[in-house]
mmCIF file of N, CA, C and O in Angstrom:
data_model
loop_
_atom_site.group_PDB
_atom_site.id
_atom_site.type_symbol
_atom_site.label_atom_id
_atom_site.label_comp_id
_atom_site.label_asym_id
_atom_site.label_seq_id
_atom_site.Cartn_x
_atom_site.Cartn_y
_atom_site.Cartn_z
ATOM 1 N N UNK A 1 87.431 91.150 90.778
ATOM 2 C CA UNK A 1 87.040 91.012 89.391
ATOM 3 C C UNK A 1 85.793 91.825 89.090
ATOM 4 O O UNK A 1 85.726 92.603 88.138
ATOM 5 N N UNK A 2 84.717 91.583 90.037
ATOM 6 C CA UNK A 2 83.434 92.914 90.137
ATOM 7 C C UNK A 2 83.725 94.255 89.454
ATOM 8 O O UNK A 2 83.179 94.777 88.482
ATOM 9 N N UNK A 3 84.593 94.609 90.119
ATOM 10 C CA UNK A 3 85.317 95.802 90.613
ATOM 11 C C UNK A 3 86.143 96.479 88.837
ATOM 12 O O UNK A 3 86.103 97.574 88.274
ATOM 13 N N UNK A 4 86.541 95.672 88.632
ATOM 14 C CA UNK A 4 87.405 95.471 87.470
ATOM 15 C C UNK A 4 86.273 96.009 86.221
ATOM 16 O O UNK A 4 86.107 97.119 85.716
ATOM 17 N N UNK A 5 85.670 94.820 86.017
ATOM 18 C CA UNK A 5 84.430 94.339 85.013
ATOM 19 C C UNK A 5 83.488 95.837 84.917
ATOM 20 O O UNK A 5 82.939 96.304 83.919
ATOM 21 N N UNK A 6 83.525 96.378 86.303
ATOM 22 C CA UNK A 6 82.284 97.495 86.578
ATOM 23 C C UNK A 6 82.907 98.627 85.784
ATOM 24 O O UNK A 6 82.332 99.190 84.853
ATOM 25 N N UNK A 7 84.700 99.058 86.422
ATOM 26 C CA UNK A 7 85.148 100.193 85.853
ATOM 27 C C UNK A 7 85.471 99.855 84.229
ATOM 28 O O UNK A 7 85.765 100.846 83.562
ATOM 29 N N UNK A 8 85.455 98.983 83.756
ATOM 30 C CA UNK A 8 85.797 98.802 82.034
ATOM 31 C C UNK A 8 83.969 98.804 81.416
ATOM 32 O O UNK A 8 83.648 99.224 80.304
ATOM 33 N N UNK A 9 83.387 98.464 82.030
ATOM 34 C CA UNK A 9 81.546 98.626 81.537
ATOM 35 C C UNK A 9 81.485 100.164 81.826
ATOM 36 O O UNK A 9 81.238 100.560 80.687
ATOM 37 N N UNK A 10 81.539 101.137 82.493
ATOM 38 C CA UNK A 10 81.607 102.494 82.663
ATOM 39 C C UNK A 10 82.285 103.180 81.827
ATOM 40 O O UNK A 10 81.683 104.089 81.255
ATOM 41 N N UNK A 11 83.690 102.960 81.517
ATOM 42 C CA UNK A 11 84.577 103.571 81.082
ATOM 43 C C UNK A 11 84.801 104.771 81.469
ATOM 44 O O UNK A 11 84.587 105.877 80.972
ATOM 45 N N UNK A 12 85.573 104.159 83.069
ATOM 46 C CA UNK A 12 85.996 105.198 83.715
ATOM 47 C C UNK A 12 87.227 105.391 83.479
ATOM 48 O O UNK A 12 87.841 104.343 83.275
ATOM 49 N N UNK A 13 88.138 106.802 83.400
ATOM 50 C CA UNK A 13 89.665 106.769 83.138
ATOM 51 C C UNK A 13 89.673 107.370 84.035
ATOM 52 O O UNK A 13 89.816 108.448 83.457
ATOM 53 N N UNK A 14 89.634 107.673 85.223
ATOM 54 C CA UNK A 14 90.115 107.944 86.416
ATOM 55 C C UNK A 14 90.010 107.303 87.677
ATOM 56 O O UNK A 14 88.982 107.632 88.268
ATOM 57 N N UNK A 15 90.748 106.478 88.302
ATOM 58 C CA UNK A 15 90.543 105.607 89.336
ATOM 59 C C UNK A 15 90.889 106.132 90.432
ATOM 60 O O UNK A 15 91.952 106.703 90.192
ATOM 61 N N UNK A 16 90.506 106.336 91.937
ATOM 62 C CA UNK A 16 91.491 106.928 92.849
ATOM 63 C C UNK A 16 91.286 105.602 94.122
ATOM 64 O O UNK A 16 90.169 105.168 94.405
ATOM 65 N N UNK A 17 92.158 105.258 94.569
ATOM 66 C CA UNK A 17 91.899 104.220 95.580
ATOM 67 C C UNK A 17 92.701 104.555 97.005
ATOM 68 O O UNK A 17 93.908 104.797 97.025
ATOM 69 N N UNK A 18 91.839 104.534 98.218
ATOM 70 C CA UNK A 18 92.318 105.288 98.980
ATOM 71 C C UNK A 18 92.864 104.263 100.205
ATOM 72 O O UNK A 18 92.028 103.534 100.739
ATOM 73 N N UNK A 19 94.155 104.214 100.610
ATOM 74 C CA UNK A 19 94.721 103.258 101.306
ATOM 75 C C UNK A 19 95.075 101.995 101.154
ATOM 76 O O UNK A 19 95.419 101.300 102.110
ATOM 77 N N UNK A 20 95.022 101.554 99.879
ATOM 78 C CA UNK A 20 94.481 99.943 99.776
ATOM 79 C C UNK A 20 95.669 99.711 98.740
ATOM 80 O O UNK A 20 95.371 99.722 97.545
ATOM 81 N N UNK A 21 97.123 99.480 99.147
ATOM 82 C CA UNK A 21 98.307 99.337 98.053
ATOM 83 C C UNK A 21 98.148 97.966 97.541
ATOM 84 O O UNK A 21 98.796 97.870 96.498
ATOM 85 N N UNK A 22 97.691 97.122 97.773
ATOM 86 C CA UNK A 22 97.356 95.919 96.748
ATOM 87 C C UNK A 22 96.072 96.267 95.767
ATOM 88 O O UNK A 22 96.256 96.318 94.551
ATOM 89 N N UNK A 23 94.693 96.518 96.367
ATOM 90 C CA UNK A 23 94.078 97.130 95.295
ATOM 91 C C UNK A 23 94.611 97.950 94.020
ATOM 92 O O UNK A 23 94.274 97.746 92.854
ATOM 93 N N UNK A 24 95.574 98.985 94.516
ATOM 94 C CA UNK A 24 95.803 99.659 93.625
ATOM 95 C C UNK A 24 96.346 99.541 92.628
ATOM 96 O O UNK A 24 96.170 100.036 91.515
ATOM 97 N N UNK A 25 97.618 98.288 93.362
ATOM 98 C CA UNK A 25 98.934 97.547 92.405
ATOM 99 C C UNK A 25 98.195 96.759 90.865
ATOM 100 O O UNK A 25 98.595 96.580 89.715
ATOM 101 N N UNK A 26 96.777 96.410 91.726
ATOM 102 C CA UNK A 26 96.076 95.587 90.852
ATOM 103 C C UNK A 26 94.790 95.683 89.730
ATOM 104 O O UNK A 26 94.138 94.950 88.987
ATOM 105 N N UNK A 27 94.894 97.106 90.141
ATOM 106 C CA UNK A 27 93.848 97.987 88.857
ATOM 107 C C UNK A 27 94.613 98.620 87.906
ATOM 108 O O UNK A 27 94.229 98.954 86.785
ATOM 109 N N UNK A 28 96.182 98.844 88.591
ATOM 110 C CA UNK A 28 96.852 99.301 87.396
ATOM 111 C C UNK A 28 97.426 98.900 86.718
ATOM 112 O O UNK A 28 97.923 99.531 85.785
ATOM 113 N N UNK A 29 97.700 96.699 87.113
ATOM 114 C CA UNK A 29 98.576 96.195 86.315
ATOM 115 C C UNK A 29 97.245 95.784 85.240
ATOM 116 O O UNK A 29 97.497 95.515 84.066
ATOM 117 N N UNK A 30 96.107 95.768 85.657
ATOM 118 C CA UNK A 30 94.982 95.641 84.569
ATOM 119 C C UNK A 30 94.651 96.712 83.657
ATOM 120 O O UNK A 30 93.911 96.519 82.692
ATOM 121 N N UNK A 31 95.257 98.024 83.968
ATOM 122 C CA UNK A 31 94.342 99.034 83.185
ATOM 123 C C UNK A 31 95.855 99.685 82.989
ATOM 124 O O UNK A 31 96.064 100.887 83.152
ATOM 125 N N UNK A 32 96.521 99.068 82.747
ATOM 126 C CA UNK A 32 98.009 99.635 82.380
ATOM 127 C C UNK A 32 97.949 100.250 80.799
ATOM 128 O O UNK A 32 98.196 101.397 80.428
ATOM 129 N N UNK A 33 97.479 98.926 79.907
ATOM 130 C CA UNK A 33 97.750 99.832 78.669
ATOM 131 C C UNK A 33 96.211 99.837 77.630
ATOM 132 O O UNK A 33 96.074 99.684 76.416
ATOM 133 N N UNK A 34 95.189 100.088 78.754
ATOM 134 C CA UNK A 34 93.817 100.650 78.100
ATOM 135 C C UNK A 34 93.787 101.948 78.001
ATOM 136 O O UNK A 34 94.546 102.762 78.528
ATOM 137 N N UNK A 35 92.521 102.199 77.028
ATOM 138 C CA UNK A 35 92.344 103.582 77.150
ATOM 139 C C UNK A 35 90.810 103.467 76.684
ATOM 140 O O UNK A 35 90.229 102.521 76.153
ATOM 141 N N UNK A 36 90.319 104.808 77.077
ATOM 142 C CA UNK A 36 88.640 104.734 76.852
ATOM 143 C C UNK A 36 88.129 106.002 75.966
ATOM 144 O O UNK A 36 88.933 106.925 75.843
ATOM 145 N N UNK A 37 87.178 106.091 75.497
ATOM 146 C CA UNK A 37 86.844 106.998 74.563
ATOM 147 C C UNK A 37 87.217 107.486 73.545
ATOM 148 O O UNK A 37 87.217 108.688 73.278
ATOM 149 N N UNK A 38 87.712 106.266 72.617
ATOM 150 C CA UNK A 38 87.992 106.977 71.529
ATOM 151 C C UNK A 38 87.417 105.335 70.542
ATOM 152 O O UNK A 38 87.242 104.337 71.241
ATOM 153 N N UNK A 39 87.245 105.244 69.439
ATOM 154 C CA UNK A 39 86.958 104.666 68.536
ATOM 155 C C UNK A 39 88.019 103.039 68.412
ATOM 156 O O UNK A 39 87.844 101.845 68.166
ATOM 157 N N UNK A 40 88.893 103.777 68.688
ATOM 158 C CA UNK A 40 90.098 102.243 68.297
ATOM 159 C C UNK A 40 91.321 102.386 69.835
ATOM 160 O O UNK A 40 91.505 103.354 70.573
ATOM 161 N N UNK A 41 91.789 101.368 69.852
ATOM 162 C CA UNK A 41 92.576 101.416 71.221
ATOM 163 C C UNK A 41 93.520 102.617 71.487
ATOM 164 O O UNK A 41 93.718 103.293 72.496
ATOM 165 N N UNK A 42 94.317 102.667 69.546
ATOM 166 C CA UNK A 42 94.888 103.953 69.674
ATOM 167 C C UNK A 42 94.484 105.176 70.363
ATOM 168 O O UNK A 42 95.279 105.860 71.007
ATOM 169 N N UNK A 43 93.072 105.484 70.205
ATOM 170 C CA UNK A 43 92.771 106.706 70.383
ATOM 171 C C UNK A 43 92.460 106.554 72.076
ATOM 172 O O UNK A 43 92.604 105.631 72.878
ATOM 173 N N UNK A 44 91.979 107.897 72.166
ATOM 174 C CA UNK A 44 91.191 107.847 73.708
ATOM 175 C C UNK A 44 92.134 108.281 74.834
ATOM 176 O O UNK A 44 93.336 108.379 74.589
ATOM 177 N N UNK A 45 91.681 108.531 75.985
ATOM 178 C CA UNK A 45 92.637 108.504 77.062
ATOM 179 C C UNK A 45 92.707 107.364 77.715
ATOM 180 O O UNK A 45 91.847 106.483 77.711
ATOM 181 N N UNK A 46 94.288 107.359 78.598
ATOM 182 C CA UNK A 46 94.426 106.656 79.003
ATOM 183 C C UNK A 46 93.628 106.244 80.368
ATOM 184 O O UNK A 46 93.059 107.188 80.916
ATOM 185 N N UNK A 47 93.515 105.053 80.949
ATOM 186 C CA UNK A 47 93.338 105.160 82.481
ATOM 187 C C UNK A 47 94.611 105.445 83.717
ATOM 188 O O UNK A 47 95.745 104.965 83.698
ATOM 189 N N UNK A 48 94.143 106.182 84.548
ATOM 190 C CA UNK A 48 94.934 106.977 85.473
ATOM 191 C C UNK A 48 94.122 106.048 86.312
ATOM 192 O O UNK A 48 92.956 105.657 86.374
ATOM 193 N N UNK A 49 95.435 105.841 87.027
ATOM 194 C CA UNK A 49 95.232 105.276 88.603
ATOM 195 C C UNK A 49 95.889 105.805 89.739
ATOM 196 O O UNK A 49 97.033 105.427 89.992
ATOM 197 N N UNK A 50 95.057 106.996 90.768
ATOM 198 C CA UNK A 50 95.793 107.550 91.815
ATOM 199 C C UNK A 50 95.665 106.522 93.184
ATOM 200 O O UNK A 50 94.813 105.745 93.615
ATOM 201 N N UNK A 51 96.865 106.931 93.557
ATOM 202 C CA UNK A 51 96.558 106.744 94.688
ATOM 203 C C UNK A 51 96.976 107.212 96.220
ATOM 204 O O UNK A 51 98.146 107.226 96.602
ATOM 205 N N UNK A 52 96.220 107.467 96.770
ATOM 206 C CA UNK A 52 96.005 108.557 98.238
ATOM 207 C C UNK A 52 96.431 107.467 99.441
ATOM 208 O O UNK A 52 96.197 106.262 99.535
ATOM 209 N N UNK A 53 97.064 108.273 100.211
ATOM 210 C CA UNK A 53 97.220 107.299 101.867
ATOM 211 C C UNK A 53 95.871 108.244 102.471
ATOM 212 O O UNK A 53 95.352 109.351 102.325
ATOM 213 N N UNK A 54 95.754 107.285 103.053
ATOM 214 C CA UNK A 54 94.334 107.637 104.507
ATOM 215 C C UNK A 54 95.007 108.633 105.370
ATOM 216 O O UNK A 54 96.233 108.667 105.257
ATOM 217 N N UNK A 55 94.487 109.408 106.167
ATOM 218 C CA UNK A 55 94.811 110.430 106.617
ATOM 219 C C UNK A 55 95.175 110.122 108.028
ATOM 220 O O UNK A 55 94.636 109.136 108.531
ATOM 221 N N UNK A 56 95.919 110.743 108.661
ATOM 222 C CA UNK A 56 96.448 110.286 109.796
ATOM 223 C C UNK A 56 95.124 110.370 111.045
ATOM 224 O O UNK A 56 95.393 109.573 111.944
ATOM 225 N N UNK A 57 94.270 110.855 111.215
ATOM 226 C CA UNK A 57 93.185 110.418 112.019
ATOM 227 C C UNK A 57 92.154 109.740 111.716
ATOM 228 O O UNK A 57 91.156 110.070 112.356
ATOM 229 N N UNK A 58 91.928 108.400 110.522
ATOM 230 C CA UNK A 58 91.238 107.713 110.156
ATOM 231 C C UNK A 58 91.420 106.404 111.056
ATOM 232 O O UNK A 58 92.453 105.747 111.182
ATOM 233 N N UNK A 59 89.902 106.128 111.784
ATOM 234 C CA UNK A 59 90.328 104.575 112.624
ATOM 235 C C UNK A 59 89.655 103.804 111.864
ATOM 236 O O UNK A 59 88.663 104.186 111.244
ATOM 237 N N UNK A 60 90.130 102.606 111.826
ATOM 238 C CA UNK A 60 89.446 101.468 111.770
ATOM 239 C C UNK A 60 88.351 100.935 112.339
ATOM 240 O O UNK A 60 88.323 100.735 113.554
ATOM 241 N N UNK A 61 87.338 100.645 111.554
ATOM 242 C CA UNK A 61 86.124 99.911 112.688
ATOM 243 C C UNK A 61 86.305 98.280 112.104
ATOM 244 O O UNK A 61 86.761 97.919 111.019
ATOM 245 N N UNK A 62 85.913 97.667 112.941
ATOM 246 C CA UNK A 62 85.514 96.132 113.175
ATOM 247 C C UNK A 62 84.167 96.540 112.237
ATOM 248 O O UNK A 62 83.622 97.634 112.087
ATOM 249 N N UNK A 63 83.735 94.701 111.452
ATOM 250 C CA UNK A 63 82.828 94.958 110.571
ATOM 251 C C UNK A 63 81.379 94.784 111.988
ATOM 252 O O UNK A 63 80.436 95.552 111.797
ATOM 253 N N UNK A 64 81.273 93.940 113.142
ATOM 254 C CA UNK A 64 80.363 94.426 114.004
ATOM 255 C C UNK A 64 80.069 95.894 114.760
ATOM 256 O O UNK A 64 79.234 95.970 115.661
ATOM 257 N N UNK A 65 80.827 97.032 114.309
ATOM 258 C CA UNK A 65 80.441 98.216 114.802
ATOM 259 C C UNK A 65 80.090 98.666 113.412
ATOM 260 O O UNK A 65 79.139 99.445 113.349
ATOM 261 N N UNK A 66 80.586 98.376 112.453
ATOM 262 C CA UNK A 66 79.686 98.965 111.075
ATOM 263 C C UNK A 66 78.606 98.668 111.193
ATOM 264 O O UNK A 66 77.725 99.525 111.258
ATOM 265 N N UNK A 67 78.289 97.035 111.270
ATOM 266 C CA UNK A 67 76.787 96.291 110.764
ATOM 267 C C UNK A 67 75.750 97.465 112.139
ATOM 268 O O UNK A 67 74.730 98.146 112.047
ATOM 269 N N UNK A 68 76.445 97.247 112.951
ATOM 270 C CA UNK A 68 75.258 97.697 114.440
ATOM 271 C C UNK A 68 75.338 99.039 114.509
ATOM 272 O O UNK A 68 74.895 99.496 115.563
ATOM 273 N N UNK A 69 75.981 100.245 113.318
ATOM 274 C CA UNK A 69 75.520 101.831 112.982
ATOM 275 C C UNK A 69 74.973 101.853 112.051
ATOM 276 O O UNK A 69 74.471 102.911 111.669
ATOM 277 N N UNK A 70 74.819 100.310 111.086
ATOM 278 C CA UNK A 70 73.795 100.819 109.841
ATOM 279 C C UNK A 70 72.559 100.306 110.208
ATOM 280 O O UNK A 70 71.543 100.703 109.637
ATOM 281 N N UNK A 71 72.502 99.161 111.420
ATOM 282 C CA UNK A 71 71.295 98.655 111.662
ATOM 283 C C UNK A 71 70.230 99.888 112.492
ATOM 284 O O UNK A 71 69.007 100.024 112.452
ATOM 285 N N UNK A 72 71.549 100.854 113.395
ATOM 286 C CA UNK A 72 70.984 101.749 113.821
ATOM 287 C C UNK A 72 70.287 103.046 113.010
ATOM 288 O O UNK A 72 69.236 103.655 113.209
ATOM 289 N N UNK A 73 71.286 103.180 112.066
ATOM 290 C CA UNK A 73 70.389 104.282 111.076
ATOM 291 C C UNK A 73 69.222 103.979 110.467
ATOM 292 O O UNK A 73 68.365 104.795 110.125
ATOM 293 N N UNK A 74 69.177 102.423 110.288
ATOM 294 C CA UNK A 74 67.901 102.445 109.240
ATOM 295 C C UNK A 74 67.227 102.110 110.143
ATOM 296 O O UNK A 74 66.109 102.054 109.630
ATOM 297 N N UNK A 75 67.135 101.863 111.077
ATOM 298 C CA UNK A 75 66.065 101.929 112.186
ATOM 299 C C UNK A 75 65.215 103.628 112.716
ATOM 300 O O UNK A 75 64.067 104.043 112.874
ATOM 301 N N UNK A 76 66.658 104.172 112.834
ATOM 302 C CA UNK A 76 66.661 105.542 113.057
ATOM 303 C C UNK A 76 65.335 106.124 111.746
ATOM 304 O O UNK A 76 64.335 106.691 112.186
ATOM 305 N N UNK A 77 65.455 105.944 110.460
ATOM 306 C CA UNK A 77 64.557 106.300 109.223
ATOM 307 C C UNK A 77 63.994 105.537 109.399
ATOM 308 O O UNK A 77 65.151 105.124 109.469
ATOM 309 N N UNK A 78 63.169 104.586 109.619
ATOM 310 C CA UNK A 78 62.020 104.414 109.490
ATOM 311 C C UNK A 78 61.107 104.808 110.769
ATOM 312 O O UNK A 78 60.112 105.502 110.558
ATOM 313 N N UNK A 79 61.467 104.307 112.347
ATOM 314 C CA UNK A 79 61.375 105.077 112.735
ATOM 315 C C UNK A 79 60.810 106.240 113.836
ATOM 316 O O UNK A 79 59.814 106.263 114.560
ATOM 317 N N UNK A 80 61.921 107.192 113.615
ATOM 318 C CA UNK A 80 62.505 108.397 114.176
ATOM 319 C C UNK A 80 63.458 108.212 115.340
ATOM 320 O O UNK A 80 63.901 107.071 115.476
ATOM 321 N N UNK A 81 63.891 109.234 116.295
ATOM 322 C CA UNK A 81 64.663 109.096 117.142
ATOM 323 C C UNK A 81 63.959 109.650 118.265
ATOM 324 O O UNK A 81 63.401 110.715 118.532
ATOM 325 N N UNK A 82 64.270 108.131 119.043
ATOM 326 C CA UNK A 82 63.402 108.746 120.448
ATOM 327 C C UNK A 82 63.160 109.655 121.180
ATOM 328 O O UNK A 82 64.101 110.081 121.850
ATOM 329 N N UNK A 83 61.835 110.284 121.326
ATOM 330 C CA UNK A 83 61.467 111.618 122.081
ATOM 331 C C UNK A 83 61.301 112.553 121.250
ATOM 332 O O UNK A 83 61.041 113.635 121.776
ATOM 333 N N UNK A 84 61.378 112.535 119.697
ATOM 334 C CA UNK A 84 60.909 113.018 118.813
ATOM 335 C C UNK A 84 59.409 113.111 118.469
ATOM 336 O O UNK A 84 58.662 112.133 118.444
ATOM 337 N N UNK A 85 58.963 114.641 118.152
ATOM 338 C CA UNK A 85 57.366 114.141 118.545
ATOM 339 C C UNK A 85 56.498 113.607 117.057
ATOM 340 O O UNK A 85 55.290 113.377 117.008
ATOM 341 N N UNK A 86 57.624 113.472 115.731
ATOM 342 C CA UNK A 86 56.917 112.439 114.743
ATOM 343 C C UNK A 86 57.503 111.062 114.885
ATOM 344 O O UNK A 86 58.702 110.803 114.985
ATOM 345 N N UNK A 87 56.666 110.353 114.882
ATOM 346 C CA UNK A 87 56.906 108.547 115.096
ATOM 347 C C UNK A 87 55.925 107.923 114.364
ATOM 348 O O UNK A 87 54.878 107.679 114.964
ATOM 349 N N UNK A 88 56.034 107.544 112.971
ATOM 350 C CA UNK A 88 55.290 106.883 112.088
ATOM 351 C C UNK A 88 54.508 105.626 113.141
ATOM 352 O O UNK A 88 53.317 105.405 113.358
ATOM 353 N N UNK A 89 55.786 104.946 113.659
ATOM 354 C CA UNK A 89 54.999 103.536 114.203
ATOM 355 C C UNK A 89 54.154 104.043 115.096
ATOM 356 O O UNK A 89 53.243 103.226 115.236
ATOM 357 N N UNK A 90 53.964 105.133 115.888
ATOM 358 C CA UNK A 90 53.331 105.476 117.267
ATOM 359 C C UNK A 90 51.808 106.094 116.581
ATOM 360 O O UNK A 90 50.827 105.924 117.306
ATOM 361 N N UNK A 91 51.571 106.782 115.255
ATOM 362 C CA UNK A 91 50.428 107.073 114.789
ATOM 363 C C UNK A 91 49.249 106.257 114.267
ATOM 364 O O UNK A 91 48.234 106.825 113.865
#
C-alpha cells in the first residue's frame, strides 16, 4: 500500500518491476485505468506497467548476508579500510 500511495503522490506513469509477478499483477490491477498529468481523468497519460525477468546470473542473498554487507560498508565510511593510511578514528 506504501508503495502504491508513493507512486500516485509522484505521479509516476511509468512503473518497471523487476522479477516480482505478484507485485506487478498488483500495481497494474490498481493503476489499470488512471492516468496522470492532465487536468481531468480524461486527459493525461496513462500508467504503464513493465515488466522485466531478472537475468539469468542474478543470486539471491539471505536477508543476514545483506544486513552484514551494509553493516560492513558503513563501517567501511566512517572508518576506512584497513591499512589505509587515512583513519579518522586513529587521528
Amino acid at each position: 500500500k506504501l508503495l502504491l500511495h508513493a507512486l500516485d503522490a509522484l505521479k509516476v506513469d511509468n512503473v518497471v518491476v523487476v522479477g516480482q509477478e505478484r507485485l506487478h499483477s498488483e500495481i497494474t490491477r490498481d493503476f489499470r485505468h488512471k492516468r496522470v498529468g492532465g487536468e481531468s481523468m480524461a486527459e493525461g497519460t496513462p500508467v504503464r506497467v513493465w515488466k522485466l525477468n531478472k537475468s539469468g546470473g542474478v543470486v539471491e542473498r539471505s536477508p543476514e548476508f545483506r544486513r552484514k554487507s551494509r553493516d560492513n560498508k558503513i563501517k567501511e565510511y566512517f572508518y576506512g579500510t584497513p591499512g589505509a593510511e587515512l583513519q579518522p578514528h586513529s587521528q
